Every structure is written in C-alpha cells, then in structure tokens.
PDB file of C-alpha atoms in Angstrom:
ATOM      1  CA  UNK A 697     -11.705 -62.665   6.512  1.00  0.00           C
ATOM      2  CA  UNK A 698      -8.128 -62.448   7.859  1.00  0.00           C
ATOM      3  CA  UNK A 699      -6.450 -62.795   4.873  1.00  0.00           C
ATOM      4  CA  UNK A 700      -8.416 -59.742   3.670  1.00  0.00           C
ATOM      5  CA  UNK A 701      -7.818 -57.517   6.435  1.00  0.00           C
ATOM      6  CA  UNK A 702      -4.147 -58.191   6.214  1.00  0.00           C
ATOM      7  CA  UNK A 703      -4.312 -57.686   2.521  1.00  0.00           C
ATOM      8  CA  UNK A 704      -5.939 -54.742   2.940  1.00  0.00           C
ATOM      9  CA  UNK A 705      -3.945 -53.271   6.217  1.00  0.00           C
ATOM     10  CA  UNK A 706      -0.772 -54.149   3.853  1.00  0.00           C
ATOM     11  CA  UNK A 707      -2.035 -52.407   0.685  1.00  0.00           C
ATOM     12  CA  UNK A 708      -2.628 -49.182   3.020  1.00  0.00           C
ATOM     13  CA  UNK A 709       0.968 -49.578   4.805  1.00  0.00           C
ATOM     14  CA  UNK A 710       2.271 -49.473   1.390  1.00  0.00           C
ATOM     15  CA  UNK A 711       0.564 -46.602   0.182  1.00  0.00           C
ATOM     16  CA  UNK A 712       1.395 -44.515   3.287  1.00  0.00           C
ATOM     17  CA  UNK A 713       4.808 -45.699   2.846  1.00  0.00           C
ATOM     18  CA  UNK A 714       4.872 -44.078  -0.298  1.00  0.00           C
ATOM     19  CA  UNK A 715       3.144 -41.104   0.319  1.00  0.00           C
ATOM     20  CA  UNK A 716       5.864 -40.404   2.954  1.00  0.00           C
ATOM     21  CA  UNK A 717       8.507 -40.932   0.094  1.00  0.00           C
ATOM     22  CA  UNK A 718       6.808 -38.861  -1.638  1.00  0.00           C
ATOM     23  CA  UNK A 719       5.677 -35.963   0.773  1.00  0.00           C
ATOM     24  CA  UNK A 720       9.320 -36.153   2.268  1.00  0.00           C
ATOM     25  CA  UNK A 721      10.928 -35.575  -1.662  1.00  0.00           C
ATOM     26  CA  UNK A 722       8.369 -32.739  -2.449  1.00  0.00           C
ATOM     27  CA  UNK A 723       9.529 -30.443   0.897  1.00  0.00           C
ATOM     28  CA  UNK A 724      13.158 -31.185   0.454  1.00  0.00           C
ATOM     29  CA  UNK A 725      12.800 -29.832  -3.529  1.00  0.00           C
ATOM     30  CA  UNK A 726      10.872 -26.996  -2.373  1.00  0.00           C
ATOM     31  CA  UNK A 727      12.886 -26.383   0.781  1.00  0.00           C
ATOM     32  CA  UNK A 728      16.318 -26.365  -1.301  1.00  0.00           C
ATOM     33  CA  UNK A 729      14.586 -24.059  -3.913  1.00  0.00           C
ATOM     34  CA  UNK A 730      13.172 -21.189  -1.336  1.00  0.00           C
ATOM     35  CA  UNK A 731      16.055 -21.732   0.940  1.00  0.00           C
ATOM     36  CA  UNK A 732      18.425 -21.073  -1.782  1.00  0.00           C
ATOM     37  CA  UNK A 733      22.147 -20.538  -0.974  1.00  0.00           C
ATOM     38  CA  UNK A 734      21.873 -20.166   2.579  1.00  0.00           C
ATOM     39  CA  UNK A 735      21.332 -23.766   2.879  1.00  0.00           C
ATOM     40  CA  UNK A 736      24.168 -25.276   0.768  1.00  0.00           C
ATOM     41  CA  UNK A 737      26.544 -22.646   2.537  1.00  0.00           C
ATOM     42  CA  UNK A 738      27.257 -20.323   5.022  1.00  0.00           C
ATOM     43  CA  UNK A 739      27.736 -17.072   2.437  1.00  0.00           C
ATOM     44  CA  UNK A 740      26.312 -14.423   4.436  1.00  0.00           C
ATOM     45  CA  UNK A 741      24.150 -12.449   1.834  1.00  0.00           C
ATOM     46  CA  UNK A 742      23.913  -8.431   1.753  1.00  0.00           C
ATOM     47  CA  UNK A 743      21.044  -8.609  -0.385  1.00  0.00           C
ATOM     48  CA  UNK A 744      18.992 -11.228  -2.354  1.00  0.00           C
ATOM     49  CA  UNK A 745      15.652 -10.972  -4.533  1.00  0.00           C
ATOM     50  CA  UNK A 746      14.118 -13.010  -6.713  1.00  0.00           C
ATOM     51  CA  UNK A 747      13.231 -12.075 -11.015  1.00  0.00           C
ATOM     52  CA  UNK A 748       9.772 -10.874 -10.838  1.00  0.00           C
ATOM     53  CA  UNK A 749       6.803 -11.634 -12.966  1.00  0.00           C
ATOM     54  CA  UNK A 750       4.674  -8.530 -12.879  1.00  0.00           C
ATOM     55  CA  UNK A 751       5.907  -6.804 -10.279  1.00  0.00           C
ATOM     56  CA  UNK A 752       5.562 -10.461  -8.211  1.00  0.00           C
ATOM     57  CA  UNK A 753       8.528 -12.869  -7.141  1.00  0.00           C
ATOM     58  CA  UNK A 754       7.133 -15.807  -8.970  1.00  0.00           C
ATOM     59  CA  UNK A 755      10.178 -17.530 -10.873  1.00  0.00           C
ATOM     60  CA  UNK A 756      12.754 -19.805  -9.829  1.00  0.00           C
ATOM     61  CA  UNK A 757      15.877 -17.094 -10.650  1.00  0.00           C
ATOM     62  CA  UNK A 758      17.264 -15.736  -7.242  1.00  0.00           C
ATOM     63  CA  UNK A 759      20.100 -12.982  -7.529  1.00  0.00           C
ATOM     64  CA  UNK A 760      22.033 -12.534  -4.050  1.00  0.00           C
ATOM     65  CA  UNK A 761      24.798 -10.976  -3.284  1.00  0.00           C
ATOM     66  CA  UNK A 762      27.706 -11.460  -0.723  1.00  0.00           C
ATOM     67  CA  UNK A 763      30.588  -8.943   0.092  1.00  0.00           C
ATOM     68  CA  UNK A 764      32.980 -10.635  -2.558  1.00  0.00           C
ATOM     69  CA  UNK A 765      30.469 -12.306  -5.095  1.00  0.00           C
ATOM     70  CA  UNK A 766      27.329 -11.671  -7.102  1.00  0.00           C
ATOM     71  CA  UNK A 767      25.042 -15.018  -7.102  1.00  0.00           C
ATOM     72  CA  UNK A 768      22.492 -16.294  -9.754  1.00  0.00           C
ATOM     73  CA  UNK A 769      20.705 -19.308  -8.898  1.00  0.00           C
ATOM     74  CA  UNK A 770      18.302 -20.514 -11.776  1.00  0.00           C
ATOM     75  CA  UNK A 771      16.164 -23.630 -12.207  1.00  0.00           C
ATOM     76  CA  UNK A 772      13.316 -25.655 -10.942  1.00  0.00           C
ATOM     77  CA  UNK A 773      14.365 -29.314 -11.430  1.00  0.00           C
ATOM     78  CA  UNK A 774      18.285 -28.571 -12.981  1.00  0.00           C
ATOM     79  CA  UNK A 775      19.325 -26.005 -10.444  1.00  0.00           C
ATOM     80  CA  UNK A 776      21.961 -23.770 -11.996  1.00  0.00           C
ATOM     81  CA  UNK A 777      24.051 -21.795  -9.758  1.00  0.00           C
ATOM     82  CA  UNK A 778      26.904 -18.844 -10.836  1.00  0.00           C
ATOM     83  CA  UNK A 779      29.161 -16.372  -9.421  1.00  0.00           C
ATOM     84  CA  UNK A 780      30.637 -13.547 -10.379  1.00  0.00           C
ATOM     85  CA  UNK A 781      33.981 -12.167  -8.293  1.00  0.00           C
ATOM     86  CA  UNK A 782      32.985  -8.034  -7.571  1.00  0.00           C
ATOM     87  CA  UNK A 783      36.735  -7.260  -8.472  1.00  0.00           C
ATOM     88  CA  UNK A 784      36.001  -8.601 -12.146  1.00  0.00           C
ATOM     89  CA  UNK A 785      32.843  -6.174 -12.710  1.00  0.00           C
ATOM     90  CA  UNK A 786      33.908  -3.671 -15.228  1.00  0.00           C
ATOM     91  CA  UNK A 787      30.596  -1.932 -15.543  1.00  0.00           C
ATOM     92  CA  UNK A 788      27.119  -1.341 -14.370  1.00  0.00           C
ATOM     93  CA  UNK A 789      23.990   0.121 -15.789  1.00  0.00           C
ATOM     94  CA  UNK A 790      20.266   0.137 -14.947  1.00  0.00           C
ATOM     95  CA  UNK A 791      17.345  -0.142 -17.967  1.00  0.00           C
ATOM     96  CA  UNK A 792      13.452   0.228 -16.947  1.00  0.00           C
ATOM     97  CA  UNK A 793      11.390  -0.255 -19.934  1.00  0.00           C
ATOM     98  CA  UNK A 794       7.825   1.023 -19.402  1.00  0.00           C
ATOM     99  CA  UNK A 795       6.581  -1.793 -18.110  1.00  0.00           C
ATOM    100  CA  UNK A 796       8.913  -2.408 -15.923  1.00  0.00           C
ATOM    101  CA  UNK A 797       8.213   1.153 -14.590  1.00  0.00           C
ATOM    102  CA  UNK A 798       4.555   0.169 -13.833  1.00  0.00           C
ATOM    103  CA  UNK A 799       5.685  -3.278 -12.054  1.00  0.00           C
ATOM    104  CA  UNK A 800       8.450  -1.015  -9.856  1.00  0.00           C
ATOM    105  CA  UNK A 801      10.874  -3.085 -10.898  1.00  0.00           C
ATOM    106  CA  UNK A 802      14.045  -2.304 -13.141  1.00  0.00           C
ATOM    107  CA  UNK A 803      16.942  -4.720 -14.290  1.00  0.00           C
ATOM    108  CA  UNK A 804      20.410  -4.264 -13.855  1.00  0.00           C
ATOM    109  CA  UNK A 805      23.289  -5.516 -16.718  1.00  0.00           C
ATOM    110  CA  UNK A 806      27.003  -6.261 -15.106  1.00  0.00           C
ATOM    111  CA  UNK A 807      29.613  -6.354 -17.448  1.00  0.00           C
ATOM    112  CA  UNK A 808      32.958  -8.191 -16.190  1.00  0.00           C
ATOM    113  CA  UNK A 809      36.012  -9.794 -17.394  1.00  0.00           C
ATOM    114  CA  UNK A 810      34.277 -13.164 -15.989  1.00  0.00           C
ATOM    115  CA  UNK A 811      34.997 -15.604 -18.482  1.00  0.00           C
ATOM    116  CA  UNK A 812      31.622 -17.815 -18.419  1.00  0.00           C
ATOM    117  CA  UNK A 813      29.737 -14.614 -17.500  1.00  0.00           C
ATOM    118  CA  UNK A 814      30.821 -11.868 -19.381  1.00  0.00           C
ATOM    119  CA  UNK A 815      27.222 -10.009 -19.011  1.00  0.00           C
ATOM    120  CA  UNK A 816      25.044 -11.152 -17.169  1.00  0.00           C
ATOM    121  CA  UNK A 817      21.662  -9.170 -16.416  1.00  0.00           C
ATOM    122  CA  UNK A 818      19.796  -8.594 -13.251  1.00  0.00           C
ATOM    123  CA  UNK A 819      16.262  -8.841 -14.663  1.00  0.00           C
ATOM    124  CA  UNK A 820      12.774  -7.280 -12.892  1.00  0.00           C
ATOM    125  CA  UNK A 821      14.238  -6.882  -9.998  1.00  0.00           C
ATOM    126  CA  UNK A 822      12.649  -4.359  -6.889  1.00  0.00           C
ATOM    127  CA  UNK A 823      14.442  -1.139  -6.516  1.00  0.00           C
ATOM    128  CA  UNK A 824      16.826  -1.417  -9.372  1.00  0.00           C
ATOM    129  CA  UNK A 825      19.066   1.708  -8.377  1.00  0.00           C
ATOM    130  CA  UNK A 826      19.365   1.217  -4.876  1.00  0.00           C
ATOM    131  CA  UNK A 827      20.693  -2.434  -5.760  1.00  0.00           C
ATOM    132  CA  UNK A 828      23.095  -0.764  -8.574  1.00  0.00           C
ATOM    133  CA  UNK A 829      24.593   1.550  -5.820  1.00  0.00           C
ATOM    134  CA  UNK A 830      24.806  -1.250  -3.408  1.00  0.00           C
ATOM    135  CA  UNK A 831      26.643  -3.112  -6.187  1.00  0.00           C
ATOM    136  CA  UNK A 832      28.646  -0.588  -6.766  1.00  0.00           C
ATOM    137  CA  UNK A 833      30.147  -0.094  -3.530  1.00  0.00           C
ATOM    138  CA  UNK A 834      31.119  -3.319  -3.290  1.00  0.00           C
ATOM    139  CA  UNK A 835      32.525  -3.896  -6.243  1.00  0.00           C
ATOM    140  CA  UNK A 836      35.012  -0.482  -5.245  1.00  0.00           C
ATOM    141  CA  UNK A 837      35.908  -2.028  -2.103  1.00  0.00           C
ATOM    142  CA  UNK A 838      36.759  -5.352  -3.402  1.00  0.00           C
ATOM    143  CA  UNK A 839      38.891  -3.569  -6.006  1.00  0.00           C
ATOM    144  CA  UNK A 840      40.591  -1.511  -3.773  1.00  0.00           C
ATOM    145  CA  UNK A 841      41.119  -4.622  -1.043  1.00  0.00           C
ATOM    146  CA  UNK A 842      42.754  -6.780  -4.054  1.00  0.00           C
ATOM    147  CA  UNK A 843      44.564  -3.846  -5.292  1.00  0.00           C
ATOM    148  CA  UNK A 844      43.899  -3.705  -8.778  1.00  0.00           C
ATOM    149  CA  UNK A 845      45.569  -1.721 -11.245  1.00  0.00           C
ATOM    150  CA  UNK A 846      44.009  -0.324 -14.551  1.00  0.00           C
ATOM    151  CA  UNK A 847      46.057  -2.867 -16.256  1.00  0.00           C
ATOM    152  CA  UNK A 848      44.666  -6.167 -14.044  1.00  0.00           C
ATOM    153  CA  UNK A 849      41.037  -4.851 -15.158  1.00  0.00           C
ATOM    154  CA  UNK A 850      41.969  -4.770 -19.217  1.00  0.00           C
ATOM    155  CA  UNK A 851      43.230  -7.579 -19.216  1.00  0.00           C
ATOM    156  CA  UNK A 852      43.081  -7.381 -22.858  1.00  0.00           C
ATOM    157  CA  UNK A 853      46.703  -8.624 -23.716  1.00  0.00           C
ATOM    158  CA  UNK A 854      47.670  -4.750 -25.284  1.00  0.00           C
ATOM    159  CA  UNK A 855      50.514  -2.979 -24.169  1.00  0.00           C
ATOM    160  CA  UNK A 856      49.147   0.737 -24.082  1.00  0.00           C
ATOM    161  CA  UNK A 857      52.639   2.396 -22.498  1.00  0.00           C
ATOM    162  CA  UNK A 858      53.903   1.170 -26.042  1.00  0.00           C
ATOM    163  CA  UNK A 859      51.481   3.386 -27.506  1.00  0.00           C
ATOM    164  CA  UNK A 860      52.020   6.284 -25.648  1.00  0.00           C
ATOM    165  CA  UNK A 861      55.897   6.247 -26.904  1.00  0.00           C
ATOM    166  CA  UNK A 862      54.813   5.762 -30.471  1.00  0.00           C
ATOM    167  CA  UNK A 863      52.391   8.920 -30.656  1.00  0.00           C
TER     168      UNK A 863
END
C-alpha cells in the first residue's frame, strides 16, 4: 500500500511539476506579447495601438511610436520587430475604405528612404488623422534636429544643380 501511495504522490509531483513549466511558459509568451516594447527596453512611447479587427484590437501587430522612431512589432510565436528613423519618412497619407469608416478606424502608409522598409502601412488603426498629425510633427522635428537638407532626403544619387546649368 506504500509503494502505491508513493507511486501515486510521485506521479502527481510530476504532473504539478509540469504544469508549473507549463503555466510559467504560457504567462511569460503572453506577458512579452501584451507588454510589447516596453519590456525589452526603456523607449518611452508617444503613442502605441494595436491593427484592429473590426473596429477591435485583436491581432498580434502593435505600431508605437517614440520621439525618434516609428515601431512595428508583428507575430505570435516568431516575433518580428522594425523601426523606422522619423528623419527618413518622406511622406505620409491616410486611406479609410468604407469599412474602415464604419469600424472608426483608418490606416496610415509612410513612405521613407528606409532601406528594408521603404513603405510600410499603418493598418486599422483608431483615429487615423490624429496619429498622421502626430507623425507628422515628429517627423519635422527630427528633421530639423538632424539638419537635413533637400539633398540628404533624395538621396537618389542625381546631381540636380547640374541640371539647372544645362536648361
């Protein structure tokens, strides 16, 4: 009878055991998910939301955005993180197809001279407009902090003075 109750005391140890495991895995995955970037660093965000799903936040996409970068973090299990410098953003625009009009959200496409990210788009996202503005002024400020000239933001390689002299 005392072999059994050991047996049986052991068998329950081990399955608690591994429940822990597994309970302890699950809420660090989740925990470094929701927490986002705030956990791996100490990048104090302006503004973050997540890509909606009719109108709710139910995807794993978070957009944030600190005074010098513009942050995508995508994935469940392969977590996929990029940045975007403000001073590279070229252009911003806002689309709101009709459905995204009933939702009240909107999507926002950056274009930049970022070399992995060249466009990247803000999708279903709340308040699309206020976030462009927001965006915006950041991106002027980082521009004018770095002191870039229309030449620095081409960055296309062509020598436009010479063009000028050849009319």
């Amino acid at each position: 009878a005392n072999d059994i109750l050991y047996l049986f005391l052991s068998t329950v140890n081990i399955k608690l055991l591994i429940y822990n495991i597994y309970t302890n895995f699950y809420i660090h995955c989740i925990m470094s998910i929701y927490g986002g970037r705030n956990m791996k660093t100490n990048v104090k965000k302006l503004w973050s939301d997540k890509k909606r799903i009719l109108g709710m936040p139910i995807s794993f996409t978070t957009y944030s955005l600190s005074d010098d970068r513009l942050f995508v973090d995508k994935g469940l299990v392969r977590l996929q993180s990029d940045e975007i410098l403000l001073y590279r953003v070229r252009d911003l625009s806002v689309s709101q197809t009709l459905g995204q009009r009933i939702f009240g959200v909107g999507s926002i496409i950056v274009q930049s001279s970022d070399k992995t990210s060249p466009v990247l788009e803000i999708r279903n996202i709340k308040t699309p407009f206020d976030v462009k503005e927001l965006l915006h002024q950041h991106v002027e400020k980082m521009k004018l902090e770095r002191r870039m000239r229309v030449g620095e933001i081409l960055e296309d390689g062509h020598d436009y003075a010479e063009d000028l002299d050849n009319d």
